[in-house]
Every structure is written in structure tokens, then in C-alpha cells.
XYZ file of N, CA and C in Angstrom:
618
model
N 14.676 16.865 -19.002
C 14.142 17.020 -17.646
C 14.606 15.879 -16.756
N 14.429 14.621 -17.219
C 14.738 13.478 -16.380
C 16.229 13.338 -16.126
N 17.038 13.651 -17.147
C 18.483 13.497 -17.002
C 19.062 14.503 -16.028
N 18.327 15.565 -15.739
C 18.846 16.630 -14.896
C 18.431 16.476 -13.438
N 17.777 15.368 -13.088
C 17.360 15.163 -11.711
C 18.571 15.064 -10.795
N 18.479 15.687 -9.646
C 19.533 15.624 -8.647
C 18.955 14.989 -7.394
N 19.808 14.384 -6.520
C 19.300 13.790 -5.299
C 18.452 14.738 -4.479
N 18.836 16.025 -4.440
C 18.081 16.987 -3.634
C 16.691 17.240 -4.183
N 16.485 16.890 -5.475
C 15.191 17.150 -6.092
C 14.101 16.244 -5.547
N 14.476 15.113 -4.964
C 13.472 14.152 -4.511
C 12.524 14.765 -3.502
N 13.058 15.553 -2.593
C 12.228 16.126 -1.557
C 11.263 17.157 -2.123
N 11.527 17.641 -3.379
C 10.662 18.631 -3.996
C 9.633 17.988 -4.914
N 9.743 16.669 -5.116
C 8.840 15.996 -6.040
C 7.399 16.107 -5.568
N 6.531 16.563 -6.442
C 5.105 16.482 -6.158
C 4.642 15.100 -6.562
N 3.483 14.679 -6.027
C 2.941 13.388 -6.410
C 2.732 13.296 -7.901
N 2.302 14.405 -8.511
C 2.029 14.410 -9.950
C 3.306 14.199 -10.744
N 4.386 14.860 -10.339
C 5.655 14.704 -11.043
C 6.139 13.271 -10.952
N 6.029 12.691 -9.772
C 6.493 11.319 -9.576
C 5.675 10.355 -10.424
N 4.361 10.525 -10.431
C 3.498 9.663 -11.233
C 3.796 9.844 -12.716
N 4.096 11.075 -13.127
C 4.439 11.329 -14.528
C 5.688 10.562 -14.932
N 6.666 10.532 -14.040
C 7.891 9.788 -14.318
C 7.607 8.295 -14.405
N 6.777 7.797 -13.497
C 6.365 6.389 -13.538
C 5.662 6.102 -14.857
N 4.720 6.967 -15.231
C 3.939 6.763 -16.460
C 4.859 6.720 -17.676
N 5.805 7.636 -17.723
C 6.706 7.705 -18.870
C 7.484 6.406 -19.019
N 8.014 5.904 -17.907
C 8.840 4.713 -17.994
C 8.019 3.461 -18.265
N 6.839 3.374 -17.661
C 6.035 2.173 -17.852
C 5.490 2.063 -19.261
N 5.420 3.172 -19.983
C 4.935 3.134 -21.361
C 6.089 3.128 -22.372
N 7.272 2.945 -21.844
C 8.445 2.860 -22.716
C 8.971 1.434 -22.625
N 8.760 0.633 -23.650
C 9.078 -0.782 -23.597
C 10.582 -1.040 -23.478
N 11.377 -0.100 -23.928
C 12.828 -0.251 -23.823
C 13.412 1.032 -23.250
N 13.266 1.225 -21.926
C 13.681 2.481 -21.310
C 15.161 2.762 -21.526
N 15.458 4.021 -21.811
C 16.842 4.408 -22.068
C 17.636 4.426 -20.772
N 18.966 4.407 -20.918
C 19.826 4.490 -19.745
C 19.598 5.796 -19.000
N 19.265 6.867 -19.737
C 18.986 8.163 -19.112
C 17.831 8.052 -18.126
N 16.760 7.412 -18.577
C 15.574 7.302 -17.729
C 15.837 6.389 -16.540
N 16.525 5.286 -16.783
C 16.852 4.385 -15.675
C 17.749 5.083 -14.665
N 18.692 5.868 -15.161
C 19.569 6.616 -14.260
C 18.772 7.621 -13.429
N 17.756 8.217 -14.043
C 16.908 9.161 -13.309
C 16.202 8.457 -12.162
N 15.660 7.262 -12.436
C 14.996 6.511 -11.373
C 15.986 6.088 -10.294
N 17.171 5.646 -10.695
C 18.177 5.255 -9.711
C 18.579 6.434 -8.835
N 18.651 7.626 -9.436
C 18.974 8.832 -8.677
C 17.896 9.127 -7.643
N 16.637 9.030 -8.085
C 15.521 9.275 -7.168
C 15.508 8.235 -6.058
N 15.736 6.963 -6.416
C 15.705 5.886 -5.425
C 16.802 6.073 -4.379
N 17.994 6.452 -4.815
C 19.089 6.684 -3.873
C 18.778 7.856 -2.952
N 18.184 8.899 -3.513
C 17.826 10.062 -2.707
C 16.757 9.709 -1.681
N 15.774 8.928 -2.126
C 14.741 8.465 -1.197
C 15.358 7.596 -0.104
N 16.320 6.758 -0.484
C 16.986 5.909 0.497
C 17.686 6.725 1.568
N 18.381 7.788 1.147
C 19.055 8.662 2.112
C 18.042 9.352 3.020
N 16.959 9.829 2.414
C 15.908 10.477 3.194
C 15.299 9.498 4.189
N 15.058 8.262 3.741
C 14.476 7.250 4.622
C 15.408 6.913 5.778
N 16.719 6.869 5.513
C 17.680 6.595 6.583
C 17.639 7.692 7.645
N 17.581 8.942 7.193
C 17.529 10.072 8.130
C 16.237 10.033 8.943
N 15.118 9.801 8.254
C 13.827 9.746 8.942
C 13.763 8.575 9.913
N 14.308 7.424 9.514
C 14.293 6.244 10.387
C 15.091 6.493 11.656
N 16.246 7.120 11.501
C 17.058 7.462 12.668
C 16.320 8.440 13.568
N 15.601 9.362 12.950
C 14.845 10.358 13.706
C 13.715 9.721 14.507
N 12.960 8.810 13.872
C 11.847 8.205 14.612
C 12.358 7.255 15.692
N 13.513 6.622 15.465
C 14.110 5.784 16.515
C 14.428 6.628 17.738
N 15.031 7.791 17.497
C 15.415 8.681 18.585
C 14.189 9.216 19.320
N 13.179 9.634 18.568
C 11.968 10.177 19.196
C 11.223 9.107 19.977
N 11.139 7.904 19.411
C 10.425 6.829 20.102
C 11.142 6.451 21.396
N 12.469 6.440 21.366
C 13.238 6.137 22.571
C 12.975 7.171 23.662
N 12.923 8.444 23.276
C 12.652 9.516 24.242
C 11.247 9.386 24.822
N 10.283 9.049 23.970
C 8.900 8.865 24.435
C 8.824 7.691 25.397
N 9.494 6.606 25.041
C 9.468 5.398 25.865
C 10.079 5.656 27.237
N 11.119 6.470 27.265
C 11.767 6.798 28.535
C 10.886 7.663 29.428
N 9.906 8.332 28.818
C 9.014 9.213 29.583
C 7.564 8.729 29.550
N 7.366 7.442 29.261
C 6.006 6.968 29.048
C 5.148 7.061 30.311
N 5.774 7.088 31.480
C 5.001 7.215 32.717
C 4.295 8.562 32.808
N 4.767 9.546 32.032
C 4.143 10.868 32.035
C 2.773 10.853 31.359
N 2.626 9.966 30.369
C 1.347 9.869 29.652
C 1.312 8.526 28.923
N 0.846 7.513 29.620
C 0.847 6.153 29.069
C -0.035 6.033 27.831
N -1.129 6.768 27.788
C -2.029 6.697 26.636
C -1.345 7.193 25.360
N -0.652 8.317 25.468
C 0.087 8.830 24.314
C 1.229 7.893 23.935
N 1.884 7.327 24.939
C 2.987 6.400 24.671
C 2.497 5.177 23.903
N 1.301 4.715 24.206
C 0.739 3.565 23.495
C 0.444 3.910 22.035
N 0.040 5.145 21.785
C -0.167 5.574 20.395
C 1.167 5.648 19.660
N 2.207 6.042 20.388
C 3.549 6.046 19.803
C 3.982 4.622 19.468
N 3.686 3.682 20.375
C 3.996 2.270 20.114
C 3.378 1.826 18.798
N 2.119 2.170 18.614
C 1.361 1.715 17.450
C 1.954 2.234 16.144
N 2.138 3.543 16.029
C 2.627 4.104 14.759
C 4.075 3.706 14.506
N 4.882 3.627 15.558
C 6.292 3.263 15.386
C 6.435 1.818 14.914
N 5.765 0.903 15.599
C 5.894 -0.515 15.257
C 5.263 -0.825 13.904
N 4.124 -0.215 13.606
C 3.483 -0.439 12.303
C 4.369 0.064 11.163
N 5.015 1.202 11.377
C 5.907 1.750 10.351
C 7.120 0.857 10.143
N 7.699 0.382 11.231
C 8.862 -0.497 11.125
C 8.515 -1.778 10.359
N 7.367 -2.365 10.683
C 6.952 -3.600 10.007
C 6.712 -3.361 8.520
N 6.055 -2.257 8.196
C 5.780 -1.934 6.791
C 7.081 -1.742 6.016
N 8.019 -1.018 6.604
C 9.286 -0.758 5.922
C 10.109 -2.028 5.734
N 10.087 -2.898 6.734
C 10.809 -4.164 6.611
C 10.208 -5.021 5.502
N 8.885 -5.025 5.403
C 8.243 -5.812 4.349
C 8.598 -5.260 2.971
N 8.579 -3.946 2.841
C 8.924 -3.347 1.546
C 10.397 -3.561 1.202
N 11.267 -3.574 2.202
C 12.673 -3.910 1.946
C 12.793 -5.313 1.363
N 12.011 -6.245 1.909
C 12.071 -7.626 1.419
C 11.559 -7.724 -0.016
N 10.531 -6.946 -0.354
C 10.018 -6.940 -1.727
C 11.056 -6.377 -2.696
N 11.707 -5.300 -2.307
C 12.734 -4.701 -3.170
C 13.897 -5.665 -3.379
N 14.294 -6.341 -2.319
C 15.391 -7.303 -2.431
C 15.018 -8.449 -3.366
N 13.786 -8.935 -3.253
C 13.316 -10.010 -4.135
C 13.372 -9.579 -5.594
N 12.884 -8.378 -5.878
C 12.879 -7.896 -7.260
C 14.291 -7.705 -7.802
N 15.173 -7.177 -6.988
C 16.542 -6.944 -7.453
C 17.292 -8.251 -7.692
N 16.980 -9.269 -6.901
C 17.602 -10.570 -7.117
C 17.117 -11.199 -8.416
N 15.853 -10.963 -8.753
C 15.286 -11.531 -9.972
C 15.662 -10.737 -11.224
N 16.016 -9.474 -11.044
C 16.305 -8.615 -12.199
C 17.365 -7.586 -11.832
N 18.616 -7.952 -12.017
C 19.714 -7.062 -11.640
C 19.838 -5.856 -12.569
N 19.275 -5.949 -13.774
C 19.357 -4.831 -14.721
C 18.307 -3.764 -14.453
N 17.184 -4.164 -13.848
C 16.085 -3.225 -13.602
C 15.194 -2.999 -14.800
N 15.418 -3.744 -15.884
C 14.693 -3.510 -17.139
C 13.406 -4.310 -17.293
N 13.332 -5.454 -16.657
C 12.232 -6.371 -16.953
C 10.878 -5.798 -16.542
N 9.875 -6.088 -17.365
C 8.522 -5.573 -17.140
C 7.627 -6.560 -16.408
N 8.107 -7.802 -16.218
C 7.249 -8.841 -15.645
C 7.476 -9.080 -14.162
N 8.619 -8.670 -13.637
C 8.968 -9.006 -12.257
C 7.999 -8.377 -11.258
N 7.792 -7.070 -11.362
C 6.886 -6.379 -10.435
C 5.452 -6.857 -10.606
N 5.056 -7.109 -11.853
C 3.691 -7.578 -12.118
C 3.433 -8.899 -11.419
N 4.343 -9.854 -11.596
C 4.165 -11.183 -11.004
C 4.210 -11.146 -9.486
N 4.950 -10.189 -8.956
C 5.113 -10.121 -7.506
C 3.998 -9.346 -6.812
N 3.473 -8.301 -7.489
C 2.643 -7.339 -6.762
C 1.294 -7.006 -7.389
N 0.903 -7.699 -8.431
C -0.413 -7.430 -9.028
C -1.268 -8.689 -8.951
N -2.343 -8.607 -8.154
C -3.250 -9.734 -7.994
C -2.654 -10.896 -7.235
N -1.746 -10.613 -6.316
C -1.056 -11.663 -5.567
C -1.225 -11.459 -4.062
N -0.798 -12.466 -3.299
C -0.803 -12.327 -1.848
C 0.116 -11.192 -1.408
N 1.201 -10.991 -2.149
C 2.112 -9.895 -1.806
C 1.430 -8.537 -1.929
N 0.580 -8.390 -2.935
C -0.172 -7.138 -3.076
C -1.056 -6.920 -1.859
N -1.753 -7.974 -1.441
C -2.653 -7.855 -0.288
C -1.870 -7.591 1.000
N -0.702 -8.232 1.125
C 0.130 -8.005 2.306
C 0.646 -6.571 2.342
N 1.088 -6.081 1.193
C 1.574 -4.698 1.132
C 0.466 -3.727 1.499
N -0.716 -3.950 0.946
C -1.845 -3.080 1.275
C -2.156 -3.144 2.765
N -2.067 -4.339 3.348
C -2.344 -4.501 4.779
C -1.363 -3.682 5.616
N -0.081 -3.772 5.296
C 0.920 -3.033 6.065
C 0.741 -1.523 5.920
N 0.466 -1.073 4.702
C 0.234 0.361 4.488
C -1.038 0.818 5.193
N -2.051 -0.054 5.209
C -3.313 0.273 5.881
C -3.119 0.396 7.386
N -2.242 -0.419 7.947
C -1.988 -0.351 9.384
C -1.356 0.985 9.769
N -0.424 1.449 8.944
C 0.182 2.765 9.200
C -0.870 3.859 9.058
N -1.666 3.763 8.005
C -2.713 4.756 7.750
C -3.722 4.796 8.901
N -4.137 3.631 9.371
C -5.131 3.560 10.451
C -4.567 4.100 11.758
N -3.324 3.737 12.068
C -2.700 4.234 13.297
C -2.590 5.753 13.266
N -2.244 6.289 12.112
C -2.136 7.744 11.966
C -3.496 8.414 12.088
N -4.505 7.817 11.497
C -5.847 8.396 11.564
C -6.402 8.375 12.977
N -6.086 7.331 13.724
C -6.540 7.277 15.121
C -5.907 8.405 15.922
N -4.656 8.691 15.638
C -4.001 9.791 16.334
C -4.530 11.126 15.851
N -4.735 11.233 14.562
C -5.202 12.490 13.965
C -6.541 12.925 14.541
N -7.372 11.964 14.908
C -8.696 12.294 15.425
C -8.611 13.106 16.713
N -7.469 13.014 17.402
C -7.268 13.789 18.622
C -6.556 15.115 18.355
N -6.151 15.335 17.096
C -5.364 16.522 16.754
C -5.833 17.064 15.409
N -6.994 17.698 15.429
C -7.654 18.075 14.176
C -6.926 19.161 13.402
N -5.969 19.843 14.034
C -5.266 20.929 13.349
C -3.967 20.483 12.681
N -3.724 19.193 12.628
C -2.463 18.697 12.070
C -2.551 18.605 10.549
N -2.540 19.777 9.903
C -2.650 19.832 8.443
C -1.476 19.138 7.763
N -0.325 19.199 8.400
C 0.861 18.549 7.849
C 0.635 17.044 7.748
N -0.007 16.487 8.754
C -0.289 15.053 8.747
C -1.313 14.712 7.674
N -2.323 15.547 7.528
C -3.330 15.320 6.480
C -2.667 15.197 5.114
N -1.743 16.095 4.833
C -1.054 16.091 3.544
C -0.189 14.848 3.384
N 0.515 14.474 4.451
C 1.415 13.318 4.393
C 0.656 12.011 4.191
N -0.596 11.977 4.629
C -1.388 10.748 4.546
C -2.004 10.501 3.169
N -2.004 11.501 2.303
C -2.692 11.366 1.011
C -2.224 10.173 0.183
N -0.902 9.917 0.056
C -0.484 8.754 -0.739
C -0.961 7.429 -0.157
N -1.017 7.335 1.175
C -1.476 6.104 1.811
C -2.984 5.959 1.695
N -3.686 7.086 1.678
C -5.135 7.052 1.501
C -5.494 6.488 0.136
N -4.700 6.833 -0.883
C -4.970 6.347 -2.238
C -4.982 4.823 -2.282
N -4.071 4.200 -1.552
C -3.995 2.736 -1.537
C -5.273 2.135 -0.960
N -5.897 2.848 -0.034
C -7.118 2.341 0.588
C -8.354 2.575 -0.274
N -8.315 3.584 -1.120
C -9.532 3.982 -1.845
C -9.520 3.658 -3.336
N -8.347 3.473 -3.920
C -8.239 3.206 -5.360
C -8.002 1.717 -5.588
N -8.979 1.032 -6.149
C -8.859 -0.412 -6.367
C -7.784 -0.766 -7.383
N -7.406 0.202 -8.196
C -6.428 -0.055 -9.254
C -5.018 0.397 -8.867
N -4.786 0.685 -7.595
C -3.501 1.257 -7.194
C -2.320 0.354 -7.561
N -2.464 -0.947 -7.360
C -1.348 -1.857 -7.642
C -1.050 -1.918 -9.138
N -2.109 -1.955 -9.951
C -1.912 -1.956 -11.402
C -1.261 -0.655 -11.858
N -1.696 0.445 -11.261
C -1.167 1.760 -11.647
C 0.346 1.836 -11.467
N 0.834 1.284 -10.362
C 2.243 1.435 -10.038
C 3.120 0.244 -10.410
N 2.519 -0.953 -10.536
C 3.363 -2.139 -10.672
C 3.095 -3.022 -11.891
N 1.984 -2.816 -12.590
C 1.701 -3.671 -13.741
C 2.536 -3.240 -14.946
N 3.268 -4.204 -15.534
C 4.138 -3.935 -16.694
C 5.079 -2.766 -16.427
N 5.540 -2.694 -15.195
C 6.442 -1.625 -14.770
C 7.866 -2.161 -14.672
N 8.834 -1.498 -15.266
C 10.228 -1.938 -15.118
C 10.617 -2.030 -13.641
N 11.435 -2.988 -13.337
C 11.819 -3.226 -11.947
C 12.375 -1.975 -11.280
N 13.175 -1.196 -12.006
C 13.770 0.007 -11.430
C 12.700 0.993 -10.978
N 11.589 1.072 -11.708
C 10.500 1.969 -11.317
C 9.731 1.411 -10.128
N 9.533 0.091 -10.110
C 8.777 -0.538 -9.022
C 9.508 -0.418 -7.691
N 10.818 -0.639 -7.692
C 11.568 -0.519 -6.442
C 11.600 0.929 -5.960
N 11.647 1.864 -6.895
C 11.601 3.282 -6.522
C 10.250 3.634 -5.911
N 9.185 3.060 -6.455
C 7.855 3.311 -5.908
C 7.744 2.778 -4.485
N 8.333 1.617 -4.226
C 8.324 1.075 -2.867
C 9.120 1.974 -1.923
N 10.226 2.515 -2.402
C 10.994 3.463 -1.582
C 10.165 4.705 -1.272
N 9.355 5.133 -2.246
C 8.473 6.284 -2.024
C 7.424 5.966 -0.964
N 6.846 4.761 -1.007
C 5.886 4.370 0.024
C 6.562 4.315 1.399
N 7.795 3.829 1.448
C 8.525 3.816 2.714
C 8.720 5.235 3.234
N 9.036 6.142 2.333
C 9.216 7.539 2.708
C 7.921 8.123 3.250
N 6.805 7.786 2.603
C 5.498 8.270 3.065
C 5.208 7.776 4.478
N 5.417 6.473 4.704
C 5.136 5.887 6.020
C 6.011 6.504 7.106
N 7.300 6.622 6.821
C 8.230 7.113 7.835
C 8.023 8.595 8.104
N 7.639 9.343 7.086
C 7.333 10.761 7.269
C 6.109 10.938 8.166
N 5.088 10.117 7.942
C 3.891 10.149 8.790
C 4.269 9.845 10.238
N 5.088 8.809 10.432
C 5.506 8.440 11.784
C 6.303 9.563 12.442
N 7.159 10.227 11.676
C 7.978 11.311 12.224
C 7.115 12.480 12.694
N 6.079 12.797 11.930
C 5.175 13.888 12.314
C 4.474 13.557 13.626
N 3.950 12.341 13.722
C 3.192 11.942 14.913
C 4.102 11.807 16.126
N 5.229 11.121 15.967
C 6.127 10.922 17.102
C 6.714 12.246 17.586
N 6.967 13.167 16.662
C 7.454 14.483 17.062
C 6.432 15.217 17.915
N 5.165 15.099 17.537
C 4.096 15.743 18.294
C 3.922 15.081 19.659
N 3.960 13.747 19.683
C 3.813 13.025 20.949
C 4.973 13.350 21.883
N 6.183 13.356 21.353
C 7.361 13.663 22.177
C 7.221 15.032 22.827
N 6.778 16.006 22.058
C 6.606 17.355 22.600
C 5.554 17.365 23.703
N 4.463 16.652 23.506
C 3.379 16.639 24.496
C 3.775 15.874 25.758
N 4.512 14.780 25.592
C 4.932 13.978 26.743
C 5.941 14.730 27.605
N 6.775 15.530 26.957
C 7.841 16.223 27.687
C 7.410 17.568 28.254
N 6.164 17.969 27.998
C 5.668 19.249 28.517
C 5.557 19.211 30.038
């Protein structure tokens, strides 16, 4: 199953499938090249998806900003979700870079633990994810029919409600799995921003 993953499969991953892959690797003390390759495939696919989404939200935010005089209140909500998402993604990029510098093989089980379990980095990551979640929820309160947004917010909600979230994803986790998980969080944040900015752009341009 894992060896047959393709880049296009990432967009079809359910949360359960992704967690299953994380669980399998974190309980394998000496992960095979097959499994590491599967994670690298998923991470690259997520990276491509994140690049497309980032370009999309840049374009939508620029259009909103150019028309902000039409609805300053909505434009300010766009400011909030866009800037919070950018900050969160930049922070996660820095975490991934730190881990890759410390472990070029992706095999070590201690790097993610030392960086993201019971540390200031864990609290900072939670803070950035919480800011995206809060900005989205503030917007959602004005748009109760946005079922797509409700679904997209579920992974970020878990970080706010599950006290063991950092241990679940990063404790004794091989570096390759931890960096992939951060890419998944980036995808979640940017997807949420794309949904909101797309809706705001449509409303501002009406």
C-alpha cells in the first residue's frame, strides 16, 4: 500500500489514512526505505499543493486589497486570515528546515521530540495554528452555511482540543514523518485561507 503512493494521492488522503501512516512509521524503530520513500512522496505532493494554494491566496488577497473600499470590514477579515496564515506557514518552514539540518537522513527519532514536544516551539506552533483557527472561526460566524470551511477546520480544531496532539504527531517520530506532518498543517492552514479569501473576493466584487 505505502510503496504505491503517488503524488496525486495526497489530495485524496483522509485524516485517518494519514494518521495510520504516521502510526506505522512511528512504531517502526528502523523504518524501511519503502516507508521513507512513501513519506517523501507525500511531502513533495503536499509541497506542490501548498505552492499552488499559496499563489492562489496571494492573488485573491491582492484582488481584495485593490477593492477594499467596497467593503472595508470584509477586507479587514481578509487581512487577518491572510497574514495569520502567512506567519504560520513561515514558522513551520523554519521548523522543517531546522529538523532537516539536524537529520539529513530523516531517520532519527529524537529530533522532532526535542524540538516539538514539551518545548517553547510546541507552544509557538500551537499559537500560530490557533491564530489561523480563530480568524477562520470569526469569519465563519458570519457565514453559517460554509460546510466546506467546517470540514477544513477539523485538523486545526484538534490542536486546540487535544492536549496530547504534539505527542501524537511528534514524540519518537522519525524526522521524515514530522516534516511531512508540518507540511500537512501548512496545507490545512492555506486551504482554510483559500476558502475564506475566495468567499470574501466574491462578496467584495459583487
